[in-house]
GROMACS .gro file of C-alpha atoms in nm:
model
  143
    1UNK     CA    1   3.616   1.927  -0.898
    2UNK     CA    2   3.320   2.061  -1.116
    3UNK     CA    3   3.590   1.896  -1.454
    4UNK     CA    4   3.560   1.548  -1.298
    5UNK     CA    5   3.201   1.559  -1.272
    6UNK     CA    6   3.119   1.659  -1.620
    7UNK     CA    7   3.430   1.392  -1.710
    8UNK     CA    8   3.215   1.128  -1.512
    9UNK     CA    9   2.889   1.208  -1.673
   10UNK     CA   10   3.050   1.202  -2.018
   11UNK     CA   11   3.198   0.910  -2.028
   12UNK     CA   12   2.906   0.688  -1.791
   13UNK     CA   13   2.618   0.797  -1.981
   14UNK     CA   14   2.394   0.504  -1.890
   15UNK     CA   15   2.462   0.503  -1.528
   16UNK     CA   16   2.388   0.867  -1.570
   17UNK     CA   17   2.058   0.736  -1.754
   18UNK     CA   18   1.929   0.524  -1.520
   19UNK     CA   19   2.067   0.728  -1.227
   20UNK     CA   20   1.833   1.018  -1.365
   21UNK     CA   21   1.535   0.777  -1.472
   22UNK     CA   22   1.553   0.633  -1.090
   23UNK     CA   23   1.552   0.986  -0.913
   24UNK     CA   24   1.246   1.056  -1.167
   25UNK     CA   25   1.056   0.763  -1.028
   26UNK     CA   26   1.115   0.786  -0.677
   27UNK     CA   27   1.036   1.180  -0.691
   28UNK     CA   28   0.721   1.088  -0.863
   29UNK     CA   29   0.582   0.827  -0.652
   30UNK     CA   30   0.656   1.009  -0.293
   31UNK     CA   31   0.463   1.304  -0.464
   32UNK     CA   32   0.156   1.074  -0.506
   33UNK     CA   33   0.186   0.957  -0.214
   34UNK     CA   34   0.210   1.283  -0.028
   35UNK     CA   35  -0.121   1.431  -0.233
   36UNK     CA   36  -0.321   1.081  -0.224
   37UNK     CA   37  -0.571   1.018   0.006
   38UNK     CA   38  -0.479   0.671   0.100
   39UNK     CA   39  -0.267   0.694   0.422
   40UNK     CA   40   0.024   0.415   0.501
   41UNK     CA   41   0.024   0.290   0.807
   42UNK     CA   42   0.215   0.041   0.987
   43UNK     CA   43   0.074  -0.302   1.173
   44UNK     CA   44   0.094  -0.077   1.512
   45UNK     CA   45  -0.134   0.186   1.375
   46UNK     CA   46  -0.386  -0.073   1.183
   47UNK     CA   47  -0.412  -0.159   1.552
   48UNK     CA   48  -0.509   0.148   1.679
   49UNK     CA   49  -0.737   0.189   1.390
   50UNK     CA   50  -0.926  -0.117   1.438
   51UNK     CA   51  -0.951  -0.083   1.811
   52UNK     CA   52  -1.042   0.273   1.837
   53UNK     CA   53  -1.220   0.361   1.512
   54UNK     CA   54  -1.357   0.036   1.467
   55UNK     CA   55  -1.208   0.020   1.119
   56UNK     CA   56  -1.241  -0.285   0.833
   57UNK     CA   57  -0.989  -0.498   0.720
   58UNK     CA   58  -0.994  -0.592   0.358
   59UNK     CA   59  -0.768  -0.882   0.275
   60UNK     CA   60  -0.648  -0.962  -0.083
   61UNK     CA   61  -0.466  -1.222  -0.033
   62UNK     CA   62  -0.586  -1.573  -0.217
   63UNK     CA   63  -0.843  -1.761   0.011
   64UNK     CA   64  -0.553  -1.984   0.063
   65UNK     CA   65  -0.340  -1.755   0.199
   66UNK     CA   66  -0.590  -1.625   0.397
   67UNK     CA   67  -0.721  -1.887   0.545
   68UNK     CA   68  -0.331  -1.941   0.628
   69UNK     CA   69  -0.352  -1.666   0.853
   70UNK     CA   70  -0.527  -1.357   0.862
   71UNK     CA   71  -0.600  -1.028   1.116
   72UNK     CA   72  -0.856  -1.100   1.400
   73UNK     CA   73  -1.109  -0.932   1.178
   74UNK     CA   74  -1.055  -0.917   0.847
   75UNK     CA   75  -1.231  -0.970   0.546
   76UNK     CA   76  -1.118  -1.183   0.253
   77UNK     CA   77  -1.208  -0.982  -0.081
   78UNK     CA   78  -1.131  -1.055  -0.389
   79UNK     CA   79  -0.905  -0.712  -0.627
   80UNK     CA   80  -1.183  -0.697  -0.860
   81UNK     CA   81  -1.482  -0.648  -0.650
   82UNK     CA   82  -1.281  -0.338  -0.500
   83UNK     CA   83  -1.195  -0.230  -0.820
   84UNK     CA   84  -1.559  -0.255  -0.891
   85UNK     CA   85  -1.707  -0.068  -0.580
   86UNK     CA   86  -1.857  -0.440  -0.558
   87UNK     CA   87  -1.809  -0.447  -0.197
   88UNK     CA   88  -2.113  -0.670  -0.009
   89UNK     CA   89  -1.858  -0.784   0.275
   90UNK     CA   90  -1.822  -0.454   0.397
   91UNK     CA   91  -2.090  -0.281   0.349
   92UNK     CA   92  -2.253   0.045   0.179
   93UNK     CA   93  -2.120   0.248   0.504
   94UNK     CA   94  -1.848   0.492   0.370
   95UNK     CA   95  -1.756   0.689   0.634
   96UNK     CA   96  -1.618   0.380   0.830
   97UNK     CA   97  -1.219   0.352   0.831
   98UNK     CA   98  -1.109   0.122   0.595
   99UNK     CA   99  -0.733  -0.087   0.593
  100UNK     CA  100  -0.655  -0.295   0.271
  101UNK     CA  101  -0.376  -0.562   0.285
  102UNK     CA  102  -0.184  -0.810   0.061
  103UNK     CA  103   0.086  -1.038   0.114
  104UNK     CA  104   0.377  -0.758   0.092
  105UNK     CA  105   0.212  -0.399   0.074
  106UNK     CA  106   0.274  -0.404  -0.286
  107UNK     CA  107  -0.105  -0.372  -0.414
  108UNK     CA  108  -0.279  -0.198  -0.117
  109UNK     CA  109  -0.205   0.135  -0.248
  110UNK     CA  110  -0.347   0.127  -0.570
  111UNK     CA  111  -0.636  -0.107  -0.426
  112UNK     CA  112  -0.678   0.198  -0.153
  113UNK     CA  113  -0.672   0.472  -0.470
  114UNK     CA  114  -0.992   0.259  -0.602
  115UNK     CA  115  -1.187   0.330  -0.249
  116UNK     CA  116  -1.136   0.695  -0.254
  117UNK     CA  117  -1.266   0.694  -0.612
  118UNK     CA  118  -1.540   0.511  -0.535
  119UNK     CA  119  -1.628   0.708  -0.258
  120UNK     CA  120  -1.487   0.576   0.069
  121UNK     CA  121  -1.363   0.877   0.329
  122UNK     CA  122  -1.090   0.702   0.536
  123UNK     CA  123  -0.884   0.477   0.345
  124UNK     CA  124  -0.583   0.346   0.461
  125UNK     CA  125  -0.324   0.044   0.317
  126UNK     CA  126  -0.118  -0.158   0.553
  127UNK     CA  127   0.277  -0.095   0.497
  128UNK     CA  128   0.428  -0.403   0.456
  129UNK     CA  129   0.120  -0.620   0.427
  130UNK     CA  130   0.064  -0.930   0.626
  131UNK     CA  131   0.410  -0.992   0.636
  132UNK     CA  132   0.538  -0.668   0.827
  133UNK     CA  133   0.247  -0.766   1.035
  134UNK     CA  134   0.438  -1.107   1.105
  135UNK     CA  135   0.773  -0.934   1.098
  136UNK     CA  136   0.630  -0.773   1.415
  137UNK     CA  137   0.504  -1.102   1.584
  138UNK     CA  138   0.167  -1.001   1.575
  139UNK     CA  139  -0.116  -1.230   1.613
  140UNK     CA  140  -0.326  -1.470   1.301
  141UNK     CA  141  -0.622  -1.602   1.341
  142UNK     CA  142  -0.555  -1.971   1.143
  143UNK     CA  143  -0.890  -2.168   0.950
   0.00000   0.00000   0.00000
């Protein structure tokens, strides 16, 4: 058994490659997540959060999209004013939950990273973005 596995990785060394390069990356990134302090949370939780904690909702979608559809709530904000700390729509309060969102959950992480640096407590990005929020027939507010 232990032949045909070295056999296999001998003669597939680029499947072996990217196998390895893969693992690497996904390793990685569910360490960062695990140590950062933005939290993923699903459209059931942002709920909870919104309702209970009062929390904001920072949309980064394009005013088009937003306007589109949004969450009762939100805020339209533009990547570069969070990356900024540029944050007038919100507020200077940073002790107040914050949720940011995109179109597929791709960006909110990273966005979230630049709240924590800038100083915000509870920072949380939605899993998914707006569209796991449609996924789970939950409501949008329409301009």
């Amino acid at each position: 058994m232990e032949l045909d596995f070295f056999k296999f990785v001998l003669n597939h060394p680029v499947l072996v490659a990217i196998f390895s390069i893969s693992l690497y990356f996904v390793i990685v990134n569910t360490i960062k997540m695990k140590l950062s302090k933005v939290k993923m949370v699903s459209p059931s939780e942002l709920a909870l959060l919104v309702n209970r904690d009062n929390a904001v909702i920072l949309d980064v979608r394009s005013p088009a999209e937003f306007d589109a559809g949004h969450v009762a709530g939100a805020v339209r904000e533009n990547e570069s004013d969070i990356q900024k700390d540029n944050l007038a729509a919100i507020g200077k309060d940073k002790t107040k939950p914050v949720v940011v969102l995109d179109k597929d959950g791709t960006r909110t992480y990273e966005l979230g990273g630049y709240l924590v640096k800038n100083g915000f407590e509870k920072v949380y990005a939605l899993r998914g973005g707006i569209l796991m929020w449609q996924q789970c027939s939950l409501p949008l507010v329409k301009k």
